[in-house]
XYZ file of C-alpha atoms in Angstrom:
382
model
C -9.773 -99.272 -100.735
C -12.481 -96.384 -99.600
C -14.339 -94.535 -102.265
C -16.242 -92.102 -102.601
C -18.914 -92.143 -105.688
C -20.620 -89.225 -106.799
C -22.283 -87.611 -110.624
C -24.951 -85.715 -112.157
C -22.997 -82.246 -110.374
C -24.276 -80.508 -113.000
C -22.776 -77.011 -113.161
C -23.670 -74.640 -114.032
C -27.162 -76.321 -114.390
C -30.222 -72.981 -115.034
C -33.409 -73.371 -112.989
C -36.487 -72.074 -114.875
C -38.452 -71.769 -112.487
C -36.011 -69.890 -110.155
C -35.843 -65.543 -110.222
C -32.516 -63.450 -109.890
C -32.524 -63.691 -106.627
C -33.339 -67.925 -106.065
C -30.682 -68.968 -109.406
C -27.587 -68.045 -107.905
C -27.727 -69.173 -104.676
C -29.117 -72.928 -106.156
C -25.157 -72.651 -108.478
C -23.156 -72.228 -106.215
C -24.352 -74.314 -103.767
C -23.873 -77.297 -106.550
C -20.046 -75.843 -105.745
C -19.549 -75.658 -102.782
C -21.139 -79.594 -102.626
C -17.879 -80.371 -104.160
C -16.477 -79.130 -101.320
C -19.109 -81.741 -98.584
C -17.696 -84.535 -100.768
C -14.236 -84.054 -99.935
C -14.458 -83.247 -96.451
C -16.603 -86.802 -96.278
C -13.166 -88.660 -98.117
C -11.188 -87.467 -96.042
C -13.376 -87.738 -92.615
C -14.380 -91.499 -93.967
C -10.351 -92.656 -95.067
C -11.599 -93.097 -98.567
C -8.185 -91.928 -101.019
C -10.722 -91.593 -104.137
C -13.407 -89.320 -105.402
C -15.383 -91.057 -108.861
C -17.196 -88.891 -110.455
C -19.484 -90.994 -113.256
C -20.414 -88.358 -115.611
C -22.664 -84.675 -116.371
C -20.019 -82.472 -114.182
C -21.727 -79.939 -116.170
C -24.855 -79.130 -117.332
C -23.961 -77.826 -120.602
C -21.113 -78.484 -123.299
C -20.067 -74.838 -123.632
C -20.294 -73.444 -119.816
C -18.037 -69.894 -119.850
C -14.099 -69.959 -118.940
C -15.370 -69.582 -115.141
C -17.826 -71.819 -115.183
C -15.303 -74.505 -116.483
C -12.711 -73.518 -114.455
C -15.082 -73.481 -110.487
C -15.294 -77.447 -109.932
C -12.255 -77.784 -110.625
C -10.684 -75.009 -108.639
C -12.239 -76.975 -105.933
C -10.994 -80.398 -106.305
C -7.687 -78.452 -106.278
C -7.967 -78.185 -102.816
C -8.187 -81.674 -101.958
C -4.633 -82.440 -103.067
C -4.754 -86.436 -100.902
C -7.191 -86.919 -103.081
C -7.910 -88.391 -106.430
C -10.933 -87.220 -108.222
C -11.362 -89.409 -111.444
C -14.266 -87.762 -113.749
C -16.135 -88.943 -116.834
C -17.802 -87.289 -119.292
C -22.099 -87.858 -119.225
C -24.609 -86.961 -121.443
C -24.839 -83.325 -120.380
C -21.229 -82.720 -120.727
C -19.794 -84.658 -123.919
C -16.670 -85.517 -125.279
C -17.212 -83.913 -128.299
C -14.022 -82.497 -130.510
C -12.988 -79.498 -129.304
C -15.676 -79.126 -126.352
C -15.043 -78.392 -123.200
C -13.029 -81.323 -121.627
C -10.287 -80.425 -124.721
C -10.788 -77.224 -123.345
C -10.206 -78.351 -119.646
C -7.276 -80.838 -121.151
C -5.649 -77.112 -121.886
C -5.909 -75.190 -119.151
C -4.411 -78.168 -117.336
C -6.117 -79.562 -114.751
C -3.929 -79.944 -111.801
C -2.325 -83.753 -110.787
C -5.119 -85.341 -107.999
C -8.359 -84.450 -111.342
C -8.322 -87.024 -113.499
C -10.416 -86.850 -116.899
C -10.796 -90.139 -118.378
C -11.768 -89.281 -121.821
C -11.519 -93.037 -123.417
C -12.148 -96.521 -122.287
C -8.242 -97.436 -120.777
C -8.290 -98.229 -116.909
C -6.193 -96.762 -114.853
C -4.965 -96.132 -111.204
C -7.620 -95.362 -108.760
C -5.166 -93.978 -106.356
C -1.217 -94.045 -105.720
C -1.420 -97.453 -104.317
C -3.175 -99.204 -107.011
C -4.308 -101.916 -105.495
C -7.507 -101.119 -107.663
C -7.690 -99.242 -111.295
C -10.967 -97.743 -112.448
C -12.088 -98.982 -115.514
C -13.846 -95.891 -117.344
C -16.809 -95.483 -120.396
C -17.317 -92.462 -120.483
C -19.220 -91.134 -123.381
C -19.353 -89.311 -126.629
C -22.064 -88.545 -127.749
C -25.408 -87.542 -126.067
C -26.947 -90.556 -126.666
C -24.810 -94.173 -127.522
C -26.509 -97.093 -129.671
C -26.130 -99.821 -127.500
C -24.019 -100.314 -124.265
C -21.150 -98.073 -122.907
C -19.370 -100.754 -120.840
C -19.401 -102.977 -123.135
C -15.247 -103.394 -123.588
C -15.362 -103.342 -119.944
C -15.607 -107.040 -119.931
C -11.816 -107.576 -121.894
C -10.452 -103.658 -120.581
C -7.192 -105.699 -118.620
C -6.158 -104.954 -115.341
C -3.050 -106.303 -113.125
C -3.529 -109.318 -111.575
C -5.903 -108.813 -108.036
C -6.436 -105.142 -108.512
C -9.997 -104.589 -107.891
C -12.031 -103.445 -110.699
C -14.139 -100.813 -110.203
C -15.932 -99.511 -113.055
C -16.996 -95.283 -113.917
C -20.260 -95.382 -116.494
C -22.892 -92.594 -116.999
C -26.007 -94.121 -118.665
C -29.513 -96.488 -117.706
C -29.449 -99.694 -116.624
C -33.955 -99.912 -117.751
C -35.614 -98.400 -120.968
C -38.912 -95.626 -120.782
C -39.986 -96.969 -123.508
C -40.167 -99.070 -127.094
C -39.036 -95.454 -128.739
C -35.344 -95.584 -130.614
C -34.306 -93.403 -128.570
C -35.321 -94.626 -125.220
C -32.705 -97.572 -126.358
C -29.961 -95.209 -125.810
C -27.127 -95.294 -123.013
C -28.932 -98.599 -122.099
C -26.007 -100.379 -119.302
C -26.425 -104.308 -118.952
C -27.654 -104.462 -115.731
C -25.405 -107.803 -115.341
C -22.103 -105.650 -116.137
C -20.931 -105.478 -112.774
C -21.264 -110.118 -113.109
C -19.586 -109.972 -116.633
C -16.454 -107.307 -116.108
C -15.343 -108.695 -112.974
C -16.423 -105.961 -111.588
C -15.858 -105.091 -108.200
C -18.011 -102.294 -107.872
C -19.796 -100.000 -110.902
C -20.403 -96.411 -110.526
C -22.910 -95.369 -111.890
C -24.435 -91.712 -112.813
C -27.186 -90.179 -115.119
C -30.131 -91.065 -112.023
C -30.408 -88.422 -110.054
C -31.567 -89.711 -107.247
C -28.810 -92.185 -105.076
C -30.710 -96.342 -105.961
C -29.581 -99.786 -105.504
C -29.011 -101.928 -108.881
C -27.519 -105.136 -106.985
C -25.185 -105.164 -104.936
C -22.072 -103.641 -106.842
C -23.809 -101.463 -109.397
C -25.259 -98.357 -107.655
C -26.155 -95.028 -108.823
C -25.295 -92.133 -106.359
C -27.595 -89.486 -107.297
C -26.628 -85.104 -107.333
C -25.322 -84.670 -104.073
C -27.318 -81.755 -104.390
C -31.423 -82.143 -104.778
C -32.647 -80.009 -107.937
C -36.063 -81.142 -108.255
C -39.747 -81.009 -106.258
C -39.275 -84.294 -107.424
C -36.439 -86.213 -106.192
C -37.354 -84.027 -102.614
C -37.980 -87.584 -101.096
C -35.803 -90.583 -103.329
C -32.430 -89.504 -103.179
C -31.450 -86.679 -103.809
C -29.070 -84.226 -102.493
C -25.668 -87.555 -101.719
C -23.276 -89.584 -101.800
C -22.279 -93.301 -101.362
C -18.842 -94.010 -99.268
C -18.021 -97.627 -101.063
C -15.811 -100.231 -99.248
C -13.463 -102.625 -100.880
C -11.168 -105.134 -98.884
C -10.663 -107.136 -101.889
C -11.280 -108.223 -105.818
C -14.033 -110.437 -105.022
C -14.947 -109.246 -101.053
C -18.741 -107.828 -101.992
C -18.866 -104.195 -101.666
C -20.183 -102.268 -97.986
C -22.026 -98.739 -99.724
C -23.273 -96.545 -96.881
C -25.334 -93.207 -98.272
C -24.033 -89.595 -96.671
C -26.273 -86.495 -96.796
C -24.911 -84.261 -99.033
C -26.821 -81.717 -99.666
C -28.024 -78.554 -97.892
C -31.087 -77.372 -98.985
C -34.727 -79.339 -98.471
C -36.917 -79.947 -101.658
C -40.499 -80.286 -101.353
C -44.170 -81.290 -102.786
C -46.637 -80.415 -101.501
C -50.885 -79.699 -101.792
C -54.229 -78.753 -99.492
C -57.599 -77.928 -99.949
C -58.264 -75.336 -97.583
C -61.954 -74.736 -96.537
C -61.339 -72.737 -93.413
C -58.930 -70.758 -91.387
C -57.514 -73.502 -89.152
C -56.621 -75.646 -92.909
C -54.350 -72.930 -93.167
C -53.024 -72.742 -89.918
C -52.623 -76.220 -90.141
C -50.460 -75.903 -93.927
C -48.030 -72.980 -91.842
C -47.166 -74.942 -89.640
C -46.967 -77.959 -92.089
C -44.291 -75.760 -93.923
C -42.454 -74.317 -91.973
C -42.210 -77.977 -89.953
C -39.615 -78.900 -92.793
C -37.131 -77.529 -91.097
C -37.844 -75.562 -88.132
C -33.902 -74.357 -87.912
C -33.839 -72.816 -91.247
C -36.327 -72.624 -93.179
C -34.714 -71.262 -95.492
C -33.094 -74.460 -96.896
C -36.278 -75.301 -97.451
C -37.900 -75.374 -101.266
C -41.610 -76.087 -101.963
C -44.063 -76.087 -105.006
C -47.131 -75.939 -103.124
C -50.626 -77.023 -104.919
C -53.276 -75.259 -103.370
C -57.390 -76.256 -103.828
C -60.908 -75.251 -101.912
C -62.850 -72.104 -100.852
C -61.855 -69.679 -98.256
C -64.291 -66.608 -96.873
C -62.865 -63.252 -97.458
C -61.645 -63.367 -93.396
C -59.501 -66.700 -93.891
C -58.610 -65.700 -97.356
C -57.136 -63.240 -96.034
C -55.902 -65.232 -93.290
C -54.131 -67.499 -95.746
C -52.311 -64.554 -97.715
C -50.475 -62.958 -94.986
C -49.400 -66.340 -93.135
C -48.653 -68.412 -96.833
C -48.299 -66.088 -99.020
C -46.631 -63.349 -97.408
C -45.173 -65.089 -94.634
C -44.103 -68.371 -95.763
C -42.824 -67.477 -99.201
C -40.324 -64.628 -96.860
C -38.847 -67.240 -94.739
C -38.952 -70.462 -97.372
C -36.331 -70.272 -99.753
C -38.537 -70.755 -102.600
C -42.864 -70.503 -102.250
C -43.930 -71.867 -105.732
C -47.330 -71.992 -105.784
C -49.864 -74.005 -108.638
C -53.272 -72.488 -108.015
C -55.480 -71.029 -105.272
C -58.144 -71.078 -103.211
C -61.952 -69.626 -104.560
C -64.335 -67.026 -102.870
C -66.291 -69.011 -100.024
C -69.133 -66.671 -100.097
C -70.569 -65.723 -97.073
C -73.641 -63.272 -95.194
C -70.615 -62.244 -92.532
C -67.945 -60.964 -94.955
C -70.650 -59.229 -96.965
C -71.545 -57.457 -93.377
C -68.335 -56.217 -92.970
C -68.402 -53.379 -96.311
C -72.291 -52.160 -93.863
C -75.450 -52.279 -94.902
C -75.490 -49.841 -97.822
C -74.307 -47.285 -99.971
C -71.418 -47.078 -102.723
C -68.928 -49.719 -101.108
C -71.059 -52.375 -100.407
C -72.253 -52.495 -103.886
C -69.589 -52.728 -104.791
C -68.463 -54.991 -103.056
C -71.995 -56.643 -104.266
C -70.692 -57.866 -107.504
C -68.047 -58.329 -107.417
C -69.150 -61.503 -104.923
C -71.130 -62.430 -107.698
C -68.140 -62.117 -110.059
C -65.888 -64.068 -108.198
C -68.885 -67.062 -108.091
C -69.166 -66.766 -110.912
C -66.980 -67.215 -114.588
C -63.848 -68.310 -115.530
C -61.081 -68.971 -113.281
C -59.011 -66.065 -114.174
C -62.055 -63.620 -113.790
C -62.525 -65.106 -110.483
C -58.627 -63.904 -109.198
C -58.931 -60.809 -110.517
C -62.813 -60.588 -108.590
C -61.255 -62.477 -105.603
C -58.073 -60.164 -105.759
C -60.215 -56.602 -105.860
C -62.896 -57.819 -103.741
C -60.159 -58.255 -100.298
C -58.424 -55.050 -101.403
C -62.055 -52.860 -101.305
C -62.221 -55.040 -97.634
C -59.291 -53.554 -95.961
C -60.315 -50.349 -97.798
C -63.409 -51.158 -95.942
C -61.735 -51.752 -92.251
C -59.114 -48.960 -92.880
C -62.451 -46.493 -92.876
C -64.336 -47.712 -90.093
C -60.920 -47.625 -88.038
C -60.841 -44.283 -88.623
C -64.028 -43.952 -87.953
C -65.130 -43.088 -91.804
C -62.857 -40.385 -92.378
C-alpha cells in the first residue's frame, strides 16, 4: 500500500513578524497546501493521508478557521484522512476536537481521539495505531500503548504520533512527550509517522518526521520545511520506501551581508534575486546587514535593496544597517561653502559617533539633505 505522511499544518498560525499584507497570504497558503497533499496522494496512488498532529495552531480557533481544513479534505473523497491531536491542538474536554465531532466530519476524515487501532483504508490490509495527545505536555511516552495495541493477524501496523524522540534539556518539561526511539521495533510497526519537528527527518528506516507542508520559519528554510512524505509498504515486515516530495510554495532564507562598497550592494541584490528569479514573490528573507558605506553607496543600497527588493520579495526583514563611511567626495556634493555644507559636516560628524540610534538618525537626515542638494543643483539652484 501507499500513504502520505504529513503533520504540523498549524492552521490559523500567527506570524508575529508579518504585517497585515503578508499575514493572510501565509495563513491562506497553509490551507492551499492541503490541496497539494491531496493531489500528490492521487498522483502517487496513495489511499490514505496520515496527519501526525497539530492540525490547528491553537486550541480555540474561530468557526471558519475550524471548518476550512475539513472542507479541503472533503474535496478528496477517494482518500481517507487520519488526524490526531498534537501539543498545539491537544484533545481537551469540550475543545476543538469535540466541536469538530459535533459539527460532523465527512466520511473520509477520521479523528483518532483514543488509542484504538483502526483500518487505514477500505481494503483493511493496514491499520493505523494512533497516539494523540490529551494534554499539551504528557509525562511519559505517549506511544507506550502501541506495543500491546491489537490489530488483525498479518495486517501492516502503522503508528501515528506527535512528540519528540529526544530531550532537549535536563528539566522536567524537557522530558515530556518523549517517544522511545525504538518504538517501531517494540510495537511491530511497519512505519511510525511522527509530528512535532517541522522539517522532514529520518530517525531510522521505519521512523520519520514529515515536517510541515509549508515552511514556517527562516531557520527551517534549508532544513526540510515545505515537504510531505510518500510511504510505500509492501507487507507487515517489509522495510518501507520513503520518498520526500516538495509541497511548499514559499521559500524562506536567512542571509547576512557585510557591505563596504557599491559592488557589495549589487552583489547582495543579485544574490537575493537569485533565490527565485522566476517568482520573487515566493521568497521571504531575513537579512542581517553590517559594514560601512559612503553616502552615495548608502543611497544605492536604499534603492536596490531596501526599496527594490523590499517591493519584489514577499517579505524582506532587515536587521541592522550599514554605518556611514566618511568620504571627502560625499562632502563635496554639498558644495564647498554655505549653510548646506555646514549642515552636512555637522550631520556627518554625528553619523560617525554617538550611539547607534543617533547615528541612524543623522545618517537618514544626511541622505535627505544630499537628495535635496542634488535636486537644487539639477535645477540650477532654483
